[in-house]
Amino acid sequence: MAFSGDILPHSPIVRRAFANGGGQFHDFSPMFAAVAPVLSAFDLAICHLETPVAPPGEPLSVYPLYGVPASIATAIAGAGYDRCSTASNHTIDRGVRGVDATVNALEAAGVAQSGMARSPEEAIEEVFEVNGGRIAHLSYTFGLNGLRLPRDQGWRTKLIDPVRIVADAMDARARGARLVIVSMHWGVEGTSRLSTQQRSVADVVTASGAVDLIVGHHAHVVQPIEMVNGRWVVYGLGNFLSNMPTGNFRMPQSQDGAIAVATVLEWPDGRLTIDTPQILPTWVDRRAGWVIRSVLHELDAPTTGEELRRLLVGSWWRTAAVLGPHIGVLSGS
């Protein structure tokens, strides 16, 4: 399985996508082209789409209230993703119509999702099958930037509550899931240091035994990977697609991201466990049109120019400072 961090189309990215489409439509696919062969090789690839899609007939918008082109879903599908987590602090930036538009766009592109719901029934995550294994994928966010859901539509998304997460995971297992993955939108922006909430929630959720893997995002920089109560917690995968470093996020680490690779092992007694997660570092090449680059693959390519190689090496070292035990090494080192 492969997981990646925040997909956050800032205004320059949206403008470039429009240029990619010849000024006729928004085409984000060139930004994912370099990593598509990597992602497509996995049995299950899960992204995190942090921003909602703008409702049909309504204008696009960016920070602080996002509403991005629906064609982002087409690019996500073309990159090889099977599903996305969608619960984030921006989930209801464009209201419940934005939630519907996002799920509709992903569905039309053939991408499943967890974290948004068009109906109370859809808020109960499906149990789906991959290579004969039945899996549930749950998605939660720390908050909604002060916005509120309609009083009678609290099912539209899910806030982080350890008791609820454990209950949802146990319900998924009762419905046949043999593996439960939880996506968490959490942590403190701009720092690799773990927050008190991250540690306490991870401890309660993993101690239940109902969740097999936690994968996080939101900090816009990579965060550590730890085993907690016998379960792996990937606390933060950084930015997968964004215009950072910019604004309040001027640190170069905000241009770095990671694809977390988690292999499921089946034992003779029928148990499923997650092997030690491995990391494929990524870096957003803004100069080339916000192209997402797989750092190790590009460093291994003889056609990579010296200036790009220098920038990729810098990204590798920044990511290695946080995730070193889980990532590969440079060729020849």
Short mmCIF file of C-alpha atoms in Angstrom, two decimals:
data_model
loop_
_atom_site.label_atom_id
_atom_site.label_comp_id
_atom_site.label_asym_id
_atom_site.label_seq_id
_atom_site.Cartn_x
_atom_site.Cartn_y
_atom_site.Cartn_z
CA MET A 1 0.00 0.00 0.00
CA ALA A 2 1.12 3.59 -0.64
CA PHE A 3 0.05 6.75 1.19
CA SER A 4 0.96 10.38 0.56
CA GLY A 5 0.48 13.77 2.19
CA ASP A 6 -1.43 16.97 1.50
CA ILE A 7 -2.66 17.81 -1.98
CA LEU A 8 -3.22 21.53 -1.61
CA PRO A 9 -3.71 23.44 -4.89
CA HIS A 10 -2.75 27.03 -4.11
CA SER A 11 -3.59 29.80 -6.60
CA PRO A 12 -0.33 29.55 -8.65
CA ILE A 13 -0.96 25.82 -9.06
CA VAL A 14 -4.54 26.43 -10.22
CA ARG A 15 -3.30 29.04 -12.70
CA ARG A 16 -0.63 26.68 -14.01
CA ALA A 17 -3.22 23.91 -14.41
CA PHE A 18 -5.29 26.31 -16.52
CA ALA A 19 -2.25 27.04 -18.65
CA ASN A 20 -1.62 23.28 -18.95
CA GLY A 21 -5.13 23.04 -20.40
CA GLY A 22 -4.39 25.70 -23.01
CA GLY A 23 -6.57 28.23 -21.23
CA GLN A 24 -9.63 26.08 -21.88
CA PHE A 25 -9.71 23.84 -18.80
CA HIS A 26 -7.62 22.96 -15.74
CA ASP A 27 -5.16 20.11 -16.25
CA PHE A 28 -3.25 19.04 -13.13
CA SER A 29 -2.03 15.76 -14.61
CA PRO A 30 1.45 17.00 -15.69
CA MET A 31 2.18 17.73 -12.03
CA PHE A 32 1.65 14.06 -11.13
CA ALA A 33 3.24 12.55 -14.25
CA ALA A 34 6.65 11.86 -12.72
CA VAL A 35 5.24 9.92 -9.76
CA ALA A 36 2.41 8.16 -11.60
CA PRO A 37 4.55 5.11 -12.50
CA VAL A 38 5.56 4.80 -8.83
CA LEU A 39 2.04 5.05 -7.43
CA SER A 40 0.50 2.82 -10.09
CA ALA A 41 2.72 -0.08 -9.04
CA PHE A 42 0.97 -0.54 -5.68
CA ASP A 43 -2.06 -2.68 -4.92
CA LEU A 44 -3.65 0.21 -3.01
CA ALA A 45 -2.65 3.89 -3.23
CA ILE A 46 -4.33 6.47 -0.98
CA CYS A 47 -3.91 10.24 -1.28
CA HIS A 48 -5.00 13.06 1.00
CA LEU A 49 -7.07 15.71 -0.78
CA GLU A 50 -7.10 18.61 1.66
CA THR A 51 -9.31 20.97 -0.32
CA PRO A 52 -12.92 20.63 -1.44
CA VAL A 53 -13.99 21.01 -5.04
CA ALA A 54 -15.96 24.13 -5.98
CA PRO A 55 -19.67 23.39 -6.44
CA PRO A 56 -20.89 23.45 -10.07
CA GLY A 57 -21.75 26.96 -11.23
CA GLU A 58 -19.83 28.60 -8.38
CA PRO A 59 -16.47 30.38 -8.70
CA LEU A 60 -13.18 28.76 -7.79
CA SER A 61 -11.47 29.93 -4.61
CA VAL A 62 -8.24 29.47 -2.70
CA TYR A 63 -6.94 30.39 0.74
CA PRO A 64 -8.54 30.81 3.21
CA LEU A 65 -11.68 29.10 1.85
CA TYR A 66 -10.82 26.65 -0.90
CA GLY A 67 -12.92 25.49 -3.82
CA VAL A 68 -10.69 23.94 -6.46
CA PRO A 69 -11.39 22.65 -10.00
CA ALA A 70 -13.09 19.25 -10.23
CA SER A 71 -10.37 18.16 -12.65
CA ILE A 72 -8.02 17.64 -9.68
CA ALA A 73 -9.90 14.33 -9.26
CA THR A 74 -9.04 13.31 -12.82
CA ALA A 75 -5.36 13.95 -12.15
CA ILE A 76 -5.51 11.98 -8.91
CA ALA A 77 -7.00 9.02 -10.76
CA GLY A 78 -4.47 9.31 -13.55
CA ALA A 79 -1.64 9.28 -11.02
CA GLY A 80 -2.68 5.80 -9.91
CA TYR A 81 -4.57 6.54 -6.71
CA ASP A 82 -7.41 4.22 -5.76
CA ARG A 83 -8.88 6.38 -2.99
CA CYS A 84 -8.29 9.51 -0.89
CA SER A 85 -8.83 10.68 2.64
CA THR A 86 -10.82 13.93 2.59
CA ALA A 87 -11.42 14.93 6.23
CA SER A 88 -9.42 18.11 6.85
CA ASN A 89 -9.71 21.55 8.39
CA HIS A 90 -10.87 22.74 4.93
CA THR A 91 -13.55 20.07 4.41
CA ILE A 92 -16.49 22.46 4.59
CA ASP A 93 -14.81 25.59 3.22
CA ARG A 94 -17.51 25.63 0.51
CA GLY A 95 -20.29 24.28 2.67
CA VAL A 96 -22.16 21.05 2.17
CA ARG A 97 -22.39 21.70 -1.59
CA GLY A 98 -18.60 21.61 -1.67
CA VAL A 99 -18.66 18.25 0.11
CA ASP A 100 -21.10 16.88 -2.46
CA ALA A 101 -19.06 18.32 -5.34
CA THR A 102 -15.85 16.73 -4.05
CA VAL A 103 -17.31 13.26 -3.61
CA ASN A 104 -19.07 13.52 -6.98
CA ALA A 105 -15.84 14.53 -8.74
CA LEU A 106 -13.82 11.72 -7.19
CA GLU A 107 -16.57 9.20 -7.89
CA ALA A 108 -16.77 10.30 -11.54
CA ALA A 109 -13.00 9.80 -11.81
CA GLY A 110 -13.21 6.33 -10.28
CA VAL A 111 -11.57 7.26 -6.98
CA ALA A 112 -13.14 6.20 -3.67
CA GLN A 113 -12.83 8.37 -0.56
CA SER A 114 -13.31 8.48 3.19
CA GLY A 115 -13.86 11.64 5.22
CA MET A 116 -16.79 13.28 3.41
CA ALA A 117 -20.36 12.07 3.06
CA ARG A 118 -23.32 12.97 0.88
CA SER A 119 -25.72 11.03 3.10
CA PRO A 120 -25.79 9.46 6.56
CA GLU A 121 -25.41 6.04 4.94
CA GLU A 122 -22.26 7.14 3.11
CA ALA A 123 -20.75 8.27 6.42
CA ILE A 124 -20.43 4.57 7.33
CA GLU A 125 -17.19 3.65 5.59
CA GLU A 126 -17.35 0.75 3.17
CA VAL A 127 -15.37 -2.42 3.66
CA PHE A 128 -13.60 -3.02 0.35
CA GLU A 129 -11.44 -5.82 -1.01
CA VAL A 130 -7.84 -5.69 -2.25
CA ASN A 131 -6.20 -8.93 -3.40
CA GLY A 132 -8.62 -10.96 -1.32
CA GLY A 133 -8.12 -8.89 1.83
CA ARG A 134 -11.05 -6.93 3.26
CA ILE A 135 -10.04 -3.42 4.34
CA ALA A 136 -11.67 -0.40 5.95
CA HIS A 137 -10.24 3.10 5.59
CA LEU A 138 -11.40 5.76 8.07
CA SER A 139 -10.65 9.51 7.93
CA TYR A 140 -10.80 12.20 10.66
CA THR A 141 -9.76 15.84 11.17
CA PHE A 142 -8.80 17.85 14.25
CA GLY A 143 -11.21 20.65 13.34
CA LEU A 144 -12.89 22.75 10.63
CA ASN A 145 -11.19 26.15 11.05
CA GLY A 146 -14.04 27.42 13.18
CA LEU A 147 -16.75 26.59 10.63
CA ARG A 148 -19.77 24.56 11.67
CA LEU A 149 -21.74 21.88 9.94
CA PRO A 150 -25.53 22.30 9.75
CA ARG A 151 -27.00 21.10 13.01
CA ASP A 152 -28.83 18.23 11.34
CA GLN A 153 -25.86 17.16 9.14
CA GLY A 154 -23.11 16.29 11.56
CA TRP A 155 -22.48 13.14 9.52
CA ARG A 156 -20.89 15.15 6.69
CA THR A 157 -17.38 14.61 8.10
CA LYS A 158 -15.73 13.29 11.26
CA LEU A 159 -13.72 15.04 13.95
CA ILE A 160 -10.94 13.29 15.85
CA ASP A 161 -12.37 11.61 18.94
CA PRO A 162 -10.47 8.52 20.12
CA VAL A 163 -13.58 6.85 21.53
CA ARG A 164 -15.44 7.31 18.27
CA ILE A 165 -12.50 6.17 16.17
CA VAL A 166 -12.20 2.94 18.14
CA ALA A 167 -15.96 2.38 17.90
CA ASP A 168 -15.89 2.99 14.12
CA ALA A 169 -12.97 0.61 13.72
CA MET A 170 -14.68 -2.10 15.75
CA ASP A 171 -17.84 -1.63 13.68
CA ALA A 172 -15.81 -2.03 10.48
CA ARG A 173 -14.33 -5.25 11.83
CA ALA A 174 -17.80 -6.48 12.72
CA ARG A 175 -18.73 -5.87 9.07
CA GLY A 176 -15.86 -8.03 7.86
CA ALA A 177 -12.76 -5.81 7.74
CA ARG A 178 -9.56 -7.71 8.47
CA LEU A 179 -7.43 -4.57 8.23
CA VAL A 180 -8.37 -1.08 9.44
CA ILE A 181 -6.43 2.00 8.32
CA VAL A 182 -7.05 5.42 9.87
CA SER A 183 -6.10 8.71 8.20
CA MET A 184 -5.61 11.58 10.66
CA HIS A 185 -5.49 15.27 9.79
CA TRP A 186 -3.68 16.50 12.89
CA GLY A 187 -0.57 18.03 14.44
CA VAL A 188 0.90 21.52 14.56
CA GLU A 189 1.59 23.21 11.24
CA GLY A 190 5.19 23.86 10.34
CA THR A 191 6.88 21.56 12.82
CA SER A 192 8.05 17.96 12.84
CA ARG A 193 7.57 17.85 16.61
CA LEU A 194 4.59 15.77 17.68
CA SER A 195 1.76 17.43 19.57
CA THR A 196 0.22 16.23 22.80
CA GLN A 197 -2.98 15.43 20.90
CA GLN A 198 -1.15 13.29 18.36
CA ARG A 199 0.55 11.25 21.05
CA SER A 200 -2.52 10.81 23.25
CA VAL A 201 -4.87 9.93 20.37
CA ALA A 202 -2.36 7.50 18.88
CA ASP A 203 -1.94 5.80 22.23
CA VAL A 204 -5.67 5.29 22.84
CA VAL A 205 -6.48 4.22 19.28
CA THR A 206 -3.61 1.73 18.93
CA ALA A 207 -4.14 0.30 22.42
CA SER A 208 -7.63 -0.79 21.36
CA GLY A 209 -6.21 -3.33 18.92
CA ALA A 210 -8.95 -2.36 16.46
CA VAL A 211 -6.72 -0.23 14.20
CA ASP A 212 -3.76 -1.63 12.26
CA LEU A 213 -2.18 1.54 10.86
CA ILE A 214 -2.45 5.32 11.37
CA VAL A 215 -1.35 7.69 8.61
CA GLY A 216 -1.25 11.44 9.21
CA HIS A 217 -0.97 14.80 7.44
CA HIS A 218 -1.65 18.54 8.03
CA ALA A 219 1.67 19.82 9.44
CA HIS A 220 2.98 20.57 5.90
CA VAL A 221 6.32 19.06 6.90
CA VAL A 222 7.21 15.42 7.43
CA GLN A 223 6.88 14.00 10.93
CA PRO A 224 8.28 10.85 12.57
CA ILE A 225 7.14 7.26 12.27
CA GLU A 226 6.79 5.29 15.50
CA MET A 227 5.43 1.98 16.69
CA VAL A 228 2.82 2.59 19.40
CA ASN A 229 1.28 -0.36 21.26
CA GLY A 230 2.47 -2.69 18.52
CA ARG A 231 0.95 -0.62 15.69
CA TRP A 232 2.75 1.67 13.24
CA VAL A 233 1.89 5.37 13.32
CA VAL A 234 3.05 7.48 10.39
CA TYR A 235 2.48 10.87 11.99
CA GLY A 236 2.90 13.17 9.00
CA LEU A 237 3.77 12.87 5.31
CA GLY A 238 4.33 16.54 4.50
CA ASN A 239 3.12 18.25 1.34
CA PHE A 240 2.61 16.16 -1.77
CA LEU A 241 1.44 19.04 -3.99
CA SER A 242 1.51 22.66 -2.83
CA ASN A 243 3.06 26.05 -3.59
CA MET A 244 5.00 26.07 -0.34
CA PRO A 245 7.37 27.41 0.87
CA THR A 246 5.34 30.61 0.91
CA GLY A 247 3.46 32.84 3.36
CA ASN A 248 3.83 31.56 6.90
CA PHE A 249 5.52 28.40 5.62
CA ARG A 250 8.85 29.68 4.35
CA MET A 251 10.91 26.75 5.57
CA PRO A 252 12.29 24.63 2.71
CA GLN A 253 10.93 21.51 4.44
CA SER A 254 7.43 22.54 3.31
CA GLN A 255 8.44 21.65 -0.25
CA ASP A 256 9.25 18.09 0.85
CA GLY A 257 6.90 15.17 1.17
CA ALA A 258 6.87 11.41 1.33
CA ILE A 259 5.13 8.35 -0.01
CA ALA A 260 4.79 5.85 2.82
CA VAL A 261 4.89 2.23 1.69
CA ALA A 262 3.22 -0.28 4.01
CA THR A 263 3.28 -3.99 3.21
CA VAL A 264 0.61 -6.27 4.67
CA LEU A 265 1.84 -9.65 5.90
CA GLU A 266 -0.49 -12.61 6.32
CA TRP A 267 0.62 -15.25 8.83
CA PRO A 268 -0.23 -18.98 8.84
CA ASP A 269 -2.69 -18.41 11.68
CA GLY A 270 -4.59 -15.86 9.59
CA ARG A 271 -3.30 -12.74 11.32
CA LEU A 272 -2.58 -9.66 9.22
CA THR A 273 0.23 -7.34 10.30
CA ILE A 274 1.94 -4.30 8.82
CA ASP A 275 5.63 -4.58 8.06
CA THR A 276 8.00 -1.69 8.91
CA PRO A 277 6.89 1.28 6.76
CA GLN A 278 9.32 2.44 4.10
CA ILE A 279 9.54 6.00 2.77
CA LEU A 280 9.97 7.28 -0.76
CA PRO A 281 10.82 11.00 -0.38
CA THR A 282 9.13 13.46 -2.75
CA TRP A 283 9.81 17.08 -3.65
CA VAL A 284 7.67 19.66 -5.50
CA ASP A 285 9.64 21.19 -8.36
CA ARG A 286 7.99 24.59 -8.64
CA ARG A 287 10.37 25.75 -11.37
CA ALA A 288 9.18 22.95 -13.67
CA GLY A 289 5.48 23.70 -13.18
CA TRP A 290 4.89 22.18 -9.73
CA VAL A 291 6.00 18.74 -10.81
CA ILE A 292 6.06 16.19 -7.98
CA ARG A 293 9.36 14.33 -8.11
CA SER A 294 10.20 10.99 -6.52
CA VAL A 295 13.56 11.97 -5.05
CA LEU A 296 15.31 8.59 -5.09
CA HIS A 297 14.10 7.68 -8.57
CA GLU A 298 15.23 11.02 -10.00
CA LEU A 299 18.61 10.84 -8.28
CA ASP A 300 19.14 7.42 -9.83
CA ALA A 301 18.29 8.72 -13.32
CA PRO A 302 21.40 9.55 -15.39
CA THR A 303 19.46 12.28 -17.21
CA THR A 304 18.91 14.37 -14.04
CA GLY A 305 20.77 17.67 -14.41
CA GLU A 306 23.25 18.92 -11.84
CA GLU A 307 21.11 21.79 -10.54
CA LEU A 308 18.07 19.54 -10.07
CA ARG A 309 20.29 16.91 -8.51
CA ARG A 310 21.57 19.46 -5.99
CA LEU A 311 18.03 20.47 -5.01
CA LEU A 312 16.92 16.84 -4.71
CA VAL A 313 19.88 15.99 -2.49
CA GLY A 314 18.94 18.89 -0.21
CA SER A 315 15.38 17.60 0.02
CA TRP A 316 16.65 14.08 0.74
CA TRP A 317 18.76 15.25 3.65
CA ARG A 318 15.94 17.30 5.16
CA THR A 319 13.58 14.32 5.01
CA ALA A 320 16.28 11.94 6.25
CA ALA A 321 16.74 14.11 9.33
CA VAL A 322 13.22 13.11 10.39
CA LEU A 323 12.60 9.77 8.70
CA GLY A 324 16.12 8.44 8.14
CA PRO A 325 15.59 4.87 9.45
CA HIS A 326 12.68 4.40 7.04
CA ILE A 327 14.08 5.73 3.75
CA GLY A 328 16.57 4.50 1.19
CA VAL A 329 20.06 5.83 0.56
CA LEU A 330 21.56 7.80 -2.29
CA SER A 331 23.17 5.83 -5.09
CA GLY A 332 26.78 5.03 -4.28
CA SER A 333 26.53 6.14 -0.64
#
